[in-house]
Coordinates of C-alpha atoms in Angstrom, one line a residue:
Chain L
G20 CA 92.9 117.8 103.5
Q21 CA 93.2 114.6 105.5
Q22 CA 89.6 113.3 105.0
V23 CA 88.6 110.2 103.5
M24 CA 85.9 109.7 101.3
Q25 CA 83.8 106.8 100.8
I26 CA 81.3 105.7 98.2
P27 CA 78.7 104.7 98.0
Q28 CA 76.9 105.9 101.2
Y29 CA 74.3 103.1 100.6
Q30 CA 73.9 100.1 98.8
H31 CA 71.2 97.5 98.7
V32 CA 71.9 94.1 97.3
Q33 CA 70.1 90.8 96.8
E34 CA 71.7 88.1 99.1
G35 CA 74.3 86.1 97.3
E36 CA 75.3 89.1 95.3
D37 CA 78.6 90.9 95.7
F38 CA 79.4 94.5 97.5
T39 CA 82.3 96.8 97.3
T40 CA 82.8 100.0 99.1
Y41 CA 85.7 102.1 97.9
C42 CA 87.8 104.4 100.2
N43 CA 89.5 107.6 98.7
S44 CA 91.9 110.1 99.9
S45 CA 93.7 112.9 98.0
T46 CA 96.7 112.8 99.9
T47 CA 99.0 109.7 100.4
L48 CA 97.9 107.3 103.1
S49 CA 100.3 105.9 106.1
N50 CA 97.9 103.0 106.7
I51 CA 94.2 102.4 106.4
Q52 CA 91.9 100.7 109.0
W53 CA 88.5 98.9 108.2
Y54 CA 85.7 99.0 110.8
K55 CA 82.2 97.4 110.6
Q56 CA 79.4 98.6 112.5
R57 CA 76.6 96.6 113.0
P58 CA 72.9 98.6 113.3
G59 CA 72.9 99.6 117.0
G60 CA 76.3 98.5 117.5
H61 CA 79.9 99.9 117.9
P62 CA 82.5 99.7 115.6
V63 CA 84.7 96.6 115.3
F64 CA 88.0 96.5 113.6
L65 CA 88.0 94.5 110.8
I66 CA 91.8 94.8 109.0
Q67 CA 94.5 97.1 108.6
L68 CA 96.5 97.8 105.2
V69 CA 99.8 99.5 105.3
K70 CA 101.9 98.3 102.2
S71 CA 101.5 99.8 98.7
G72 CA 99.4 97.3 96.6
E73 CA 98.5 95.2 99.4
V74 CA 96.0 92.7 99.1
K75 CA 94.4 90.7 102.3
K76 CA 91.4 88.2 102.4
Q77 CA 89.0 87.4 105.4
K78 CA 87.2 84.4 104.1
R79 CA 84.6 86.1 101.7
L80 CA 86.2 89.7 102.6
T81 CA 88.8 91.0 100.2
F82 CA 90.6 94.2 101.2
Q83 CA 93.1 96.1 98.8
F84 CA 95.3 99.2 99.1
G85 CA 96.1 101.2 96.1
E86 CA 99.3 101.2 94.5
A87 CA 99.6 105.0 95.3
K88 CA 98.6 104.4 98.7
K89 CA 95.5 106.8 97.9
N90 CA 92.7 104.8 98.2
S91 CA 91.8 101.4 99.4
S92 CA 88.5 98.9 98.7
L93 CA 86.4 96.2 100.4
H94 CA 85.1 93.5 98.3
I95 CA 82.3 91.1 100.1
T96 CA 81.6 88.2 97.4
A97 CA 78.0 86.4 97.9
T98 CA 76.6 88.7 100.4
Q99 CA 74.8 87.0 103.4
T100 CA 72.6 88.7 105.8
T101 CA 75.3 88.5 108.3
D102 CA 77.1 91.2 106.3
V103 CA 74.3 94.0 107.3
G104 CA 76.1 96.9 108.8
T105 CA 78.1 100.0 108.0
Y106 CA 81.4 99.5 106.6
F107 CA 84.1 102.6 107.5
C108 CA 87.6 103.2 106.6
A109 CA 89.8 105.3 108.7
R110 CA 93.1 106.7 108.0
G111 CA 95.9 107.1 110.5
S112 CA 97.0 110.8 111.0
G113 CA 100.1 112.0 112.4
N114 CA 102.2 110.4 114.6
T115 CA 99.4 109.9 117.1
G116 CA 96.9 107.1 117.6
K117 CA 94.5 109.5 115.7
L118 CA 92.1 107.7 113.4
I119 CA 89.8 109.9 110.8
F120 CA 86.9 108.1 109.4
G121 CA 85.2 108.3 106.5
Q122 CA 81.0 108.7 106.5
G123 CA 81.0 104.9 106.0
T124 CA 78.8 102.4 103.5
T125 CA 75.6 100.9 104.9
L126 CA 75.4 97.7 103.4
Q127 CA 71.8 96.1 103.2
V128 CA 71.3 92.4 102.1
K129 CA 67.8 91.3 100.9
P130 CA 67.3 87.7 101.8
Chain E
E19 CA 89.0 89.5 128.4
A20 CA 86.6 92.0 129.2
G21 CA 85.8 94.6 126.8
V22 CA 85.6 98.4 126.9
A23 CA 82.7 99.6 129.4
Q24 CA 80.6 102.7 129.1
S25 CA 77.7 104.0 131.5
P26 CA 74.7 105.0 131.0
R27 CA 74.2 103.4 127.5
Y28 CA 71.1 106.4 127.1
K29 CA 70.9 109.6 128.7
I30 CA 68.4 112.3 127.6
I31 CA 68.6 115.6 129.1
E32 CA 67.2 119.0 128.0
K33 CA 69.5 121.5 126.5
R34 CA 71.6 123.6 128.6
Q35 CA 71.4 120.9 131.3
S36 CA 74.7 119.1 132.3
V37 CA 76.2 115.2 131.5
A38 CA 78.7 112.9 132.3
F39 CA 79.7 109.8 130.7
W40 CA 82.0 107.2 132.0
C41 CA 84.4 104.5 130.6
N42 CA 86.7 101.9 131.7
P43 CA 89.0 100.5 129.1
I44 CA 90.5 97.4 128.2
S45 CA 92.7 96.6 131.3
G46 CA 96.5 97.2 130.4
H47 CA 95.3 99.7 127.6
A48 CA 97.1 103.0 128.1
T49 CA 95.7 104.8 125.2
L50 CA 91.9 105.8 125.5
Y51 CA 89.9 107.7 123.0
W52 CA 86.7 109.7 123.2
Y53 CA 84.5 109.9 119.7
Q54 CA 81.5 111.9 119.0
Q55 CA 79.1 109.8 116.1
I56 CA 76.3 111.6 115.2
L57 CA 73.7 109.8 113.3
G58 CA 74.6 108.6 109.7
Q59 CA 78.3 109.9 109.9
G60 CA 81.7 108.1 111.0
P61 CA 83.0 108.5 114.5
K62 CA 85.1 111.9 115.3
L63 CA 87.6 111.9 117.7
L64 CA 87.1 114.4 120.5
I65 CA 90.5 113.5 123.1
Q66 CA 92.8 110.8 122.9
F67 CA 94.5 110.1 126.6
Q68 CA 97.8 108.3 126.7
N69 CA 98.0 107.4 130.4
N70 CA 96.6 110.4 132.3
G71 CA 98.1 112.9 129.5
V72 CA 96.1 114.5 126.8
V73 CA 97.8 113.8 123.4
D74 CA 95.2 115.5 121.1
D75 CA 92.1 117.5 122.1
S76 CA 91.9 119.8 118.6
Q77 CA 88.3 118.9 118.0
L78 CA 86.9 119.0 121.4
P79 CA 84.9 121.9 122.1
K80 CA 86.4 122.9 125.0
D81 CA 83.7 126.0 126.0
R82 CA 81.5 122.9 127.1
F83 CA 83.2 119.7 126.8
S84 CA 85.9 118.4 129.3
A85 CA 87.1 115.1 130.0
E86 CA 89.7 113.7 132.4
R87 CA 91.4 110.5 133.3
L88 CA 93.2 111.0 136.5
K89 CA 94.6 107.7 137.4
G90 CA 95.5 106.6 133.9
V91 CA 92.6 103.9 133.8
D92 CA 88.7 105.3 133.9
S93 CA 87.8 108.1 131.7
T94 CA 84.8 110.7 132.3
L95 CA 83.4 113.2 129.5
K96 CA 81.2 115.6 130.4
I97 CA 79.1 118.1 128.7
Q98 CA 78.2 121.6 130.3
P99 CA 76.0 123.0 129.2
A100 CA 74.4 120.8 126.4
K101 CA 73.3 122.1 123.1
L102 CA 70.8 120.2 120.8
E103 CA 73.5 119.6 118.4
D104 CA 75.0 117.3 121.1
S105 CA 72.8 114.6 120.5
A106 CA 74.9 111.9 119.2
V107 CA 76.4 108.8 120.6
Y108 CA 79.6 109.0 122.4
L109 CA 81.9 106.3 121.8
C110 CA 84.7 105.1 124.0
A111 CA 87.6 103.1 122.7
S112 CA 91.0 101.8 123.9
S113 CA 94.5 100.6 122.2
S114 CA 97.4 98.9 123.7
G115 CA 99.7 101.3 122.0
S116 CA 99.7 104.9 121.2
S117 CA 100.1 104.9 117.5
S118 CA 97.5 104.9 114.6
Y119 CA 98.8 101.7 113.6
N120 CA 97.1 99.8 116.9
E121 CA 93.9 98.3 116.5
Q122 CA 91.3 100.4 118.4
F123 CA 88.7 98.4 120.8
F124 CA 85.3 100.4 121.0
G125 CA 82.9 100.1 123.7
P126 CA 79.0 99.9 123.4
G127 CA 78.6 104.0 123.4
T128 CA 76.1 106.4 125.4
R129 CA 73.3 107.6 122.9
L130 CA 72.6 111.1 124.0
T131 CA 69.4 112.8 123.1
V132 CA 69.5 116.3 124.0
L133 CA 65.7 117.8 123.9

């Protein structure tokens, strides 16, 4: 259906290690948005990907959209304790503003 | 620029009681969303408003949930009567446009506990 699956569900890393979360769909995506939710906080928009094969960078964060527009990934280089939180991908659905969120990947960083 | 405001931040009620949540979106944002986020899950859209009209309420349990946005600005979400499974964080979000290509801005949420 229109669900997006995120893996892994949890990831514990040592500070300085890299981290990657994947977002997969069985159907073609029109767009994908990524949000970050800190513990006890609310989702905050990070980026949107629209084009096939698109790659966008924000400092240590690299976002990719697959060539077939069925998957996306978020890679963090050299994690820091400030990266702790849950990362959600969300797909657009239909012609409305509706977003369908994945279940998220929770990142823990050990100092 | 002020963000999305929500109140209350926390609410504890017993099952079968009623509860209401309030949201004030970012000024000028015509589109308002209510999401339910159960612990360990991603937000799930309950209802989307465009000004004071409903765009999508397909996942709103209409036998117990209702929402309104009478003047196209503030919105309230009500649950009557509450069930144990309604325990969750209720997030309000707004965006400047009605497309899924628009960034959504979330409020701090209301954490509801139903005993």
